[in-house]
Short mmCIF file of C-alpha atoms and ligand atoms in Angstrom, two decimals:
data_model
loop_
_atom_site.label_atom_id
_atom_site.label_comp_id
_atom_site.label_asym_id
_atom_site.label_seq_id
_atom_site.Cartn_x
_atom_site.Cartn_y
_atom_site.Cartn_z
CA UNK A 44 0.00 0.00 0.00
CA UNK A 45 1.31 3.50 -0.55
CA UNK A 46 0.78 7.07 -0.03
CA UNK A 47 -2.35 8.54 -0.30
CA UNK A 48 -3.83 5.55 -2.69
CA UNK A 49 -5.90 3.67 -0.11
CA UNK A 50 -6.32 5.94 2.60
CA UNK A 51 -8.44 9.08 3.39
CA UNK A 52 -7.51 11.54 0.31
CA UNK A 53 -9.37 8.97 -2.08
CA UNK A 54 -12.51 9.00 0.12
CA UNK A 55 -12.39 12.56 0.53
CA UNK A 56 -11.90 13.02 -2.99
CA UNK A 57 -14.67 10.96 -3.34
CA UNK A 58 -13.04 8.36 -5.50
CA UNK A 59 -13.48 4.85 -4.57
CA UNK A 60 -10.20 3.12 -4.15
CA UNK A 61 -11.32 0.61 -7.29
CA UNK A 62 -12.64 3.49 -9.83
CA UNK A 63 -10.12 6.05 -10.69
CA UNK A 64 -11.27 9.64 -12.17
CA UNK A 65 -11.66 9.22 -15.61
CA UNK A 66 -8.64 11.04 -17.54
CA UNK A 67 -10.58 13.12 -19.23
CA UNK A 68 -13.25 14.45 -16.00
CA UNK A 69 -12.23 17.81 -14.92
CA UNK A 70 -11.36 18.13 -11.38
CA UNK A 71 -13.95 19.57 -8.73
CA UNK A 72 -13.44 22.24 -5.98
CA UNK A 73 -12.52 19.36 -3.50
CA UNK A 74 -10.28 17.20 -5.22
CA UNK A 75 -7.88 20.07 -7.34
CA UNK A 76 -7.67 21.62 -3.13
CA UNK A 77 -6.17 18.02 -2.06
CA UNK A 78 -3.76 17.34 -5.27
CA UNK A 79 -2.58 21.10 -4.55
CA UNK A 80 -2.08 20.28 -0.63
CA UNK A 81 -0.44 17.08 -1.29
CA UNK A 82 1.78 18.44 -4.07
CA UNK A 83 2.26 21.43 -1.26
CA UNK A 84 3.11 18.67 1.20
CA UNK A 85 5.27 16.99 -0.90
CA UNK A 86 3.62 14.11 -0.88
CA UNK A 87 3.28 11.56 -3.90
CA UNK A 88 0.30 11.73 -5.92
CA UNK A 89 -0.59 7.73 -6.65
CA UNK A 90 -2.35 6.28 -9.57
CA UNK A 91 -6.38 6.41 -7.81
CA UNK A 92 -5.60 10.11 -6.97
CA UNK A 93 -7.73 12.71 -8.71
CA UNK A 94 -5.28 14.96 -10.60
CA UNK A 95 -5.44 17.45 -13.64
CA UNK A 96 -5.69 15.96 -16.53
CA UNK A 97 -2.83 18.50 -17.88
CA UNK A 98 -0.61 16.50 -15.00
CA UNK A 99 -1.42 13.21 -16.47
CA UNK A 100 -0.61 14.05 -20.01
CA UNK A 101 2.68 15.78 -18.58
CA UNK A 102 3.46 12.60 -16.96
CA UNK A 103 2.81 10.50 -20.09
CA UNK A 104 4.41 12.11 -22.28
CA UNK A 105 7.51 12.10 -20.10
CA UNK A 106 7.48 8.73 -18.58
CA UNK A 107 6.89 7.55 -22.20
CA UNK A 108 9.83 9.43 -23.41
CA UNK A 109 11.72 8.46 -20.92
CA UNK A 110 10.41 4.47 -21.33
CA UNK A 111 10.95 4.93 -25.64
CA UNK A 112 14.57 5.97 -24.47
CA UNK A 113 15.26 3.00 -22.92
CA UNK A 114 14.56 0.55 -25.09
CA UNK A 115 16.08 2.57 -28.38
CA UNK A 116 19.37 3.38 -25.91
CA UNK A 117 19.37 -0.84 -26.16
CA UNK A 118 20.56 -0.29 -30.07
CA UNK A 119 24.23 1.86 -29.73
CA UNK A 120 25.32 -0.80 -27.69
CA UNK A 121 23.67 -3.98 -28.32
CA UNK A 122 25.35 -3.18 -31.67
CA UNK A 123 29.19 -4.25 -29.99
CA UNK A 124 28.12 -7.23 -27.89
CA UNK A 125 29.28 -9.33 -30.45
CA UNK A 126 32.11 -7.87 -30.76
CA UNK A 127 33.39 -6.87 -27.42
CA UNK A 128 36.93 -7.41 -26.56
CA UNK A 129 36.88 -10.17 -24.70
CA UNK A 130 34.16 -13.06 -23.04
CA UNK A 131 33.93 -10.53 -19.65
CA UNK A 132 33.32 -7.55 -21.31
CA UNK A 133 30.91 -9.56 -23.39
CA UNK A 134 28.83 -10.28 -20.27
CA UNK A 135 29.19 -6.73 -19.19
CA UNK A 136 27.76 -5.73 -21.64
CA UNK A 137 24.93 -8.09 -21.83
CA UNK A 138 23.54 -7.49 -18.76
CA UNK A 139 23.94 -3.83 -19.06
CA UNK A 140 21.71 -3.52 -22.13
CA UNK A 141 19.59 -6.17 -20.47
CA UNK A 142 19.23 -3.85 -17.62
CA UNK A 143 17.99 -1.16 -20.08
CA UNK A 144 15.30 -3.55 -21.44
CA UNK A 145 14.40 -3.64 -17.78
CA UNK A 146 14.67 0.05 -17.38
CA UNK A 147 12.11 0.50 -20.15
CA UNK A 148 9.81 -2.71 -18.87
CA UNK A 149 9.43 -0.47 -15.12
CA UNK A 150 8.80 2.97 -16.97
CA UNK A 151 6.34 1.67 -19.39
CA UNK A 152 4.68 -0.10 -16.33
CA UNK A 153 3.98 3.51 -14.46
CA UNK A 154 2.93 5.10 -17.95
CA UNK A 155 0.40 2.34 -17.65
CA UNK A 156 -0.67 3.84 -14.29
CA UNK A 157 -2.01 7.07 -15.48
CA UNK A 158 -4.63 5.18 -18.25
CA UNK A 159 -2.79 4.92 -21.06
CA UNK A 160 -2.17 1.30 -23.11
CA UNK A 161 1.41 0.37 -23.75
CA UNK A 162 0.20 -0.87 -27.18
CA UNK A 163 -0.84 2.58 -28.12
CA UNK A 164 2.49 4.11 -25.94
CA UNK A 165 4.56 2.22 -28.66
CA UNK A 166 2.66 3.43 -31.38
CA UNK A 167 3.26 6.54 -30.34
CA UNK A 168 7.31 6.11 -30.76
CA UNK A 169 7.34 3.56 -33.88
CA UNK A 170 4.74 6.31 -36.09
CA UNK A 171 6.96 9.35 -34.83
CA UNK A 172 4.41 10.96 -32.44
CA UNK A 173 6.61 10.30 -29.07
CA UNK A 174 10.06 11.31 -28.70
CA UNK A 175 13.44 9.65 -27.41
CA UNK A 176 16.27 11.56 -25.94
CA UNK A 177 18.13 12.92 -28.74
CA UNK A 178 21.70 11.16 -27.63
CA UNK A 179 20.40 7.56 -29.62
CA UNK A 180 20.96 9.43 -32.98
CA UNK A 181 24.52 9.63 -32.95
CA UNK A 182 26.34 6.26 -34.01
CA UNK A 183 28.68 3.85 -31.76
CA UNK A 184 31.73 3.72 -34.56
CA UNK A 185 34.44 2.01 -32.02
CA UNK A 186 34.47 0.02 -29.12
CA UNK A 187 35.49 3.31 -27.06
CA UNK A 188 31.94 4.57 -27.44
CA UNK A 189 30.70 1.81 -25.71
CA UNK A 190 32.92 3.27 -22.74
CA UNK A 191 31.86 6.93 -23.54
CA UNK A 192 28.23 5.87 -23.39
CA UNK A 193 28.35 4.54 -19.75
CA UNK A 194 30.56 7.04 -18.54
CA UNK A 195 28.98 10.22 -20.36
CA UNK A 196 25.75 9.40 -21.26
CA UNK A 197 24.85 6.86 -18.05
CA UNK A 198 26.58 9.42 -16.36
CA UNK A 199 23.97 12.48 -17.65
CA UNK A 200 21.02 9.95 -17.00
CA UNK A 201 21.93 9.89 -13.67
CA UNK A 202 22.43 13.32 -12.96
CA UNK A 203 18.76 14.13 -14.32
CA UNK A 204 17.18 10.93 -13.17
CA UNK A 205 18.42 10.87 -9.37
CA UNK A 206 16.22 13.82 -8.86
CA UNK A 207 13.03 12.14 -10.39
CA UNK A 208 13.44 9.63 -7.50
CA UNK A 209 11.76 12.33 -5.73
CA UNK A 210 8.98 13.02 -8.17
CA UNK A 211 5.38 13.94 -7.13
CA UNK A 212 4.37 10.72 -8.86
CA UNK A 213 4.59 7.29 -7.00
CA UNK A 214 4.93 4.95 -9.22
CA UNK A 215 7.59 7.55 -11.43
CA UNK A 216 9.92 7.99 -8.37
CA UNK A 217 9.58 4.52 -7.30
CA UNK A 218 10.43 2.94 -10.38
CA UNK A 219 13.28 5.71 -10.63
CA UNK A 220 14.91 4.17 -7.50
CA UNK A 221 15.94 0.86 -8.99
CA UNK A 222 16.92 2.33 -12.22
CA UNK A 223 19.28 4.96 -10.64
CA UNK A 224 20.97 2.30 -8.68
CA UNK A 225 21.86 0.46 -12.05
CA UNK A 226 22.58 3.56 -13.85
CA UNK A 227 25.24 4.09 -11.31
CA UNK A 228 26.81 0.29 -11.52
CA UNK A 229 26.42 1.23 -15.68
CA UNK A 230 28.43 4.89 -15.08
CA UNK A 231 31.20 2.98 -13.46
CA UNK A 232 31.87 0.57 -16.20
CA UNK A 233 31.98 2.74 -18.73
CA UNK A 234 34.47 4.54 -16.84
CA UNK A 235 36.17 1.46 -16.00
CA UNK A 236 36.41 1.02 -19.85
CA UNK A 237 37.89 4.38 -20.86
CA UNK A 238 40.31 3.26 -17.76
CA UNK A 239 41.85 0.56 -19.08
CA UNK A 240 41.66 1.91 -23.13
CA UNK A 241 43.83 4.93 -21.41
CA UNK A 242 46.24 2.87 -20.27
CA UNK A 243 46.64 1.00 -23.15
CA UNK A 244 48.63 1.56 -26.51
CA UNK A 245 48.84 4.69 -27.94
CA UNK A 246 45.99 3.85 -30.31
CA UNK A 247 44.01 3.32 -27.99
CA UNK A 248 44.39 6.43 -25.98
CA UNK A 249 43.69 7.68 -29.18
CA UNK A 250 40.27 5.62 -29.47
CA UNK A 251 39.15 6.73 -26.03
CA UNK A 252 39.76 9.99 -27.10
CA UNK A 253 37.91 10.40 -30.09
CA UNK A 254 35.00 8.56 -28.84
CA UNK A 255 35.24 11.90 -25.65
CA UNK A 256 35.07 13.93 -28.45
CA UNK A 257 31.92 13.01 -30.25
CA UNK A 258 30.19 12.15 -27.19
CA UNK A 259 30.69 15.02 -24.97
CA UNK A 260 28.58 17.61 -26.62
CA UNK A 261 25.66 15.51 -27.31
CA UNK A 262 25.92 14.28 -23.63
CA UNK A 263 25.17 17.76 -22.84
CA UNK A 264 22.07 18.52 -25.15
CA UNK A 265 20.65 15.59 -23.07
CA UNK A 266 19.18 17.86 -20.68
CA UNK A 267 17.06 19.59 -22.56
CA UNK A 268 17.61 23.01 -23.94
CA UNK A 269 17.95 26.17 -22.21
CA UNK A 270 15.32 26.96 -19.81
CA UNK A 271 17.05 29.58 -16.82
CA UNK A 272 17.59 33.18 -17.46
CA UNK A 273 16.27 34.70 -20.59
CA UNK A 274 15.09 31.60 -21.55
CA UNK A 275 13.02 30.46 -18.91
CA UNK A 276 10.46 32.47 -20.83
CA UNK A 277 10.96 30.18 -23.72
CA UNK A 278 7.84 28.13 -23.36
CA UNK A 279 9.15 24.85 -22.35
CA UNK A 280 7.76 22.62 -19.88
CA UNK A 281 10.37 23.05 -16.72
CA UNK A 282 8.33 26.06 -15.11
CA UNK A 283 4.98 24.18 -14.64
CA UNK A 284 6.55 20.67 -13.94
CA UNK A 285 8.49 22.18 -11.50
CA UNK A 286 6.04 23.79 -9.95
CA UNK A 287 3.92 20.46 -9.97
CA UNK A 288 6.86 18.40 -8.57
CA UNK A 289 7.63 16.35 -11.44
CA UNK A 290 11.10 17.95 -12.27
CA UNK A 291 13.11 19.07 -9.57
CA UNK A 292 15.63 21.05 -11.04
CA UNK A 293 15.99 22.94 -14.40
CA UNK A 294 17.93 21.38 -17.11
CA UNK A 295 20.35 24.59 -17.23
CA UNK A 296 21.20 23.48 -13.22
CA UNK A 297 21.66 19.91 -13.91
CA UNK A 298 23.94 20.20 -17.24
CA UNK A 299 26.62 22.61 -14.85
CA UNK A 300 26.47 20.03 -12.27
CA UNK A 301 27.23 17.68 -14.51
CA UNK A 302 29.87 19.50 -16.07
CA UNK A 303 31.39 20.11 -12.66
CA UNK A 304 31.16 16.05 -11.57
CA UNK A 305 32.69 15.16 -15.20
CA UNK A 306 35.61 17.58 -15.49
CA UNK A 307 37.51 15.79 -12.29
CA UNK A 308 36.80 12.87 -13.94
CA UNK A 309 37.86 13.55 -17.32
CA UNK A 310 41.78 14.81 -15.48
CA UNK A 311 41.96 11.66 -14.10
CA UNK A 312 41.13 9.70 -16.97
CA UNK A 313 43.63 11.64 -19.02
CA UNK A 314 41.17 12.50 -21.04
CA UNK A 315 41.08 16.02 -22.96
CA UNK A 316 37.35 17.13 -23.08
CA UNK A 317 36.29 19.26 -26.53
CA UNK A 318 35.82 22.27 -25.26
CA UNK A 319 38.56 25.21 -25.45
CA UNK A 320 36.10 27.73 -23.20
CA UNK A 321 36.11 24.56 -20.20
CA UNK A 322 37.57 26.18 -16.89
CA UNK A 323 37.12 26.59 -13.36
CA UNK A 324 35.40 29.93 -12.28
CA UNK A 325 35.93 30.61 -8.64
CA UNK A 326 33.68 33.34 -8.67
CA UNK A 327 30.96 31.24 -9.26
CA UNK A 328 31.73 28.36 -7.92
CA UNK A 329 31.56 26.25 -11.76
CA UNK A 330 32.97 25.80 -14.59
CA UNK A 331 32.21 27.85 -17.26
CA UNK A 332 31.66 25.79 -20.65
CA UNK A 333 31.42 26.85 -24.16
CA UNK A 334 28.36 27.36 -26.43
CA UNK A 335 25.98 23.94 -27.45
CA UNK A 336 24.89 23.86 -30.58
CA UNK A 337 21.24 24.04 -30.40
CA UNK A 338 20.55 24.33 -33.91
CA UNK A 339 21.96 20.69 -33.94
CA UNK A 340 19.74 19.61 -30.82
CA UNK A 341 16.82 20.79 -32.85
CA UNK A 342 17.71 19.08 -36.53
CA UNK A 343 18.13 15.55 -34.59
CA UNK A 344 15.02 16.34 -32.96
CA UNK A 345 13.25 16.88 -36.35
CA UNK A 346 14.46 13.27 -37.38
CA UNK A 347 17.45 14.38 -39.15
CA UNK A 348 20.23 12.71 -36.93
CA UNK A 349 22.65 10.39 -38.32
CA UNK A 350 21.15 7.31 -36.87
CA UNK A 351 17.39 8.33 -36.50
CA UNK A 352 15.64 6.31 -39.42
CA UNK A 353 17.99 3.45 -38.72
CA UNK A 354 16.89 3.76 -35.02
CA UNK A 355 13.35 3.55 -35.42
CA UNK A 356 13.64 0.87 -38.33
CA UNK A 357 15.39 -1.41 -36.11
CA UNK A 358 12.93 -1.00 -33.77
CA UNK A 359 9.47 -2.03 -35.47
CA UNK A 360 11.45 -5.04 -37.20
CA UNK A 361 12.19 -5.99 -33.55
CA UNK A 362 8.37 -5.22 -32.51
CA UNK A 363 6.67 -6.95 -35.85
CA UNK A 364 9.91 -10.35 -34.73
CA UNK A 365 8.42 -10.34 -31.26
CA UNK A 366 4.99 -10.54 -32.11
CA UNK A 367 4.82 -13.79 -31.79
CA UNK A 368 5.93 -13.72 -27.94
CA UNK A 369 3.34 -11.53 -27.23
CA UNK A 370 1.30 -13.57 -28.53
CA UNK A 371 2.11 -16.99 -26.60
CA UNK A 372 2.73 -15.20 -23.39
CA UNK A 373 -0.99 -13.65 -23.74
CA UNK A 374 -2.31 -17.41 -24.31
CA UNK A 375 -0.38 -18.24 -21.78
CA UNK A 376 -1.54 -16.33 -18.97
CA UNK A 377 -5.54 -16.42 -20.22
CA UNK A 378 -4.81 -20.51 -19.95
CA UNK A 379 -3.44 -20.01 -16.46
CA UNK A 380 -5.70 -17.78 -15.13
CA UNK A 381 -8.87 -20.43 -16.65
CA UNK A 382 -6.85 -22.48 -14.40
CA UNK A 383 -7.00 -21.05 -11.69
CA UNK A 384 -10.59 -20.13 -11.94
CA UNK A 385 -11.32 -23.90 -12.09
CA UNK A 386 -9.47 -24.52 -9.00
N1 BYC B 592 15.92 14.42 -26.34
O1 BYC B 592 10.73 21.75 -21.83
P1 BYC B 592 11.73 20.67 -21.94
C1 BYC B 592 19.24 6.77 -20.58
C2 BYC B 592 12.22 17.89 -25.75
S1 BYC B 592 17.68 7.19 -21.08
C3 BYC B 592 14.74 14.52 -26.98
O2 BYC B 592 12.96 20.78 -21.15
P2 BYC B 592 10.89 18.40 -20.36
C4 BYC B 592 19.90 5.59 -21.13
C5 BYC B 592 11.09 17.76 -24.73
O3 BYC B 592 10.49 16.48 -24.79
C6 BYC B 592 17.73 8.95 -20.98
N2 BYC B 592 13.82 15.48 -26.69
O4 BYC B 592 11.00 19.26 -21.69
C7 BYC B 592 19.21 4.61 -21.79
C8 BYC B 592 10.18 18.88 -25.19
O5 BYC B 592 9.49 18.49 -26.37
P3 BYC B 592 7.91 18.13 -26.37
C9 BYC B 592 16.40 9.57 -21.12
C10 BYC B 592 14.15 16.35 -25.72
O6 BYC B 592 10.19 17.13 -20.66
C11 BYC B 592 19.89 3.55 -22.36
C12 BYC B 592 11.15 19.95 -25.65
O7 BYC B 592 12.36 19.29 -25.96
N3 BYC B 592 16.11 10.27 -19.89
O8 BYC B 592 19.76 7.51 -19.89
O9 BYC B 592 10.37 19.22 -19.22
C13 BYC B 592 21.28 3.49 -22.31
C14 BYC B 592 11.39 21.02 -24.59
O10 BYC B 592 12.14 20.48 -23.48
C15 BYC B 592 15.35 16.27 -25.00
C16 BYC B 592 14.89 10.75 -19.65
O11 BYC B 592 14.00 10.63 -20.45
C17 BYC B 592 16.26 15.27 -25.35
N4 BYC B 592 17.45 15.12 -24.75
O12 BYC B 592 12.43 18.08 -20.01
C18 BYC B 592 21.98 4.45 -21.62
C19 BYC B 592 14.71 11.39 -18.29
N5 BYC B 592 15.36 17.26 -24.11
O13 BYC B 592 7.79 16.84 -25.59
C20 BYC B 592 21.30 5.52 -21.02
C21 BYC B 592 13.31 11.87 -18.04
C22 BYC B 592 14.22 17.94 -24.24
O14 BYC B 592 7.19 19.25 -25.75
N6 BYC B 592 12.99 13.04 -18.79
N7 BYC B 592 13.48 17.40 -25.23
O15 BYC B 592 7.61 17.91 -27.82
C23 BYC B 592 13.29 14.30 -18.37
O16 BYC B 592 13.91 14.50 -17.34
C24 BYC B 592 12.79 15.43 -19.20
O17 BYC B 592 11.78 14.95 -20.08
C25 BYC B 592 13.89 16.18 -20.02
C26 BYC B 592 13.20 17.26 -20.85
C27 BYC B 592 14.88 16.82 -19.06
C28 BYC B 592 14.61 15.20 -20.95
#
């Protein structure tokens, strides 16, 4: 049991605990007070809980984004697990992008939550109506990118996703805990990776290197773009889902922490990161970093990255192969559960 989902707030609400407010019904008086005084109280909204429908679609559309990442983020990597250097990193490997699978199994679980089908939620992705994060365009060309990717791009998830732990929604932050854990184990071995390539032969130093160098930038768009200062009047989302609890900070304040947790990193790797404007400002407290091209966020965005068709190819072949899973496991379970009616 949890939160507010079985205990006074859905009587008062006047929900039963069984019939959730339909999406669509537009909160009354009584029930938008509670979701305000529990989003006040920072408490976790659960899945019975009357909320705004505005809330709900926020939530799907992120959790589904977020969900559609996972389970795309499965292709830059999957991609070397034949050819990993050795059996270990081989099984590495495996389990990481087996973890993402999993990643994408818990997220598309909570979507569920909030009324929408999972059916329809992949719809969404494979006709182009639902994004994923922009950093599955770019292509893994060596087996250093399989290091960059856990240590930069693991490394950004984490930074944005340790904060959703704490997200207004239960079954978000709750799912979020498990993942971030992971994430963290993933982080490390890409590091550990980059480690031992820096160590190495001169090529590949060199590999490691260039693998920094076409990650790091993209790492950074990750987060979303600009939305502090002058551009917090841009229209994105980060004002009102901050104000509802669902993000916690603004993507301008996560990229500089993440900027200032990767540049130690980087020395110590011996790696050089891209940016000639990187350096330490004591005044404030960060480093400063150089421009992102946003023009480039935007184009891969549109579709018009160098891996997106492939991406999303590769994805329905894999959804049209499985259908016959799907299929089975369904007969499976209506067989089992005639059998237990019997019983
Ligand atoms: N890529 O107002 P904003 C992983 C869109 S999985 C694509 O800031 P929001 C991993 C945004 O959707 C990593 N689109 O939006 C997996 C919005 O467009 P719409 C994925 C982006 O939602 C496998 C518009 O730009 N992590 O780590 O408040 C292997 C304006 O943006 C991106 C998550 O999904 C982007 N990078 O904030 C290894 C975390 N950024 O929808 C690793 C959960 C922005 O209005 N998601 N857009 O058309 C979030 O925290 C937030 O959704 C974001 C964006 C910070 C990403």
């Amino acid at each position: 049991m949890y939160g507010n989902d079985f205990g006074p707030t859905a009587q008062a609400s006047g929900t039963d605990a069984d019939t959730p407010p339909g999406p669509d019904e537009p909160l009354n008086a009584a029930e938008a007070g509670i979701f305000d005084d529990l989003i006040e109280a920072e408490q976790r909204i659960e899945p019975r809980d009357a909320m705004p429908d505005s809330y709900r679609q926020t939530l799907v559309r992120q959790i589904a984004q977020h969900a559609h990442s996972e389970i795309i983020g499965m292709q830059p990597e999957g991609n070397w697990i034949t050819r990993a250097p050795s059996l270990r990193r081989k099984a590495i490997l495996m389990a990481k992008v087996q973890d993402e699978a999993g990643h994408g199994l818990y997220l598309y679980s909570a979507a569920e939550t909030l009324g929408v089908d999972r059916e329809e939620l992949l719809d969404r992705l494979h006709t182009g109506r639902q994004r994923y994060s922009s950093i599955f365009n770019y292509p893994t060309l060596t087996w250093a990118d399989c290091g960059a990717i856990g240590w930069l791009v693991d490394g950004a998830a984490i930074m944005n996703q340790v904060p959703l732990c704490r997200c207004s929604y239960g079954p978000y932050a709750r799912a979020m805990i498990r993942i971030c854990k992971e994430e963290s184990f993933h982080q490390r071995q890409g590091f550990e990776i980059l480690w031992t390539l820096m160590r190495g032969t001169e090529k590949q130093q060199a590999m490691a290197q260039d693998a920094a160098d076409r990650w790091w930038w993209p790492a950074l768009m990750m987060f979303g773009p600009p939305d502090t200062g002058e551009a917090a009047q841009g229209g994105g989302h980060t004002q009102q889902s901050m104000a509802w609890g669902i993000k916690r900070f603004a993507n301008d304040d996560l990229r500089q922490k993440f900027v200032d947790m990767m540049v130690p990193q980087a020395e110590r790797l011996g790696i050089v990161l891209p940016d000639p404007e990187l350096r330490w400002n004591a005044e404030r407290g960060h480093y400063d970093f150089g421009p992102i091209d946003w023009e480039e966020f935007w184009r891969v965005l549109k579709g018009d990255g160098p891996c997106n068709a492939e991406r999303i190819a590769h994805r329905v072949q894999a959804h049209d192969e499985g259908a016959w899973v799907r299929e089975a496991a369904t007969a499976y379970a209506v067989k089992q559960a005639s059998r237990e009616a019997v019983a």
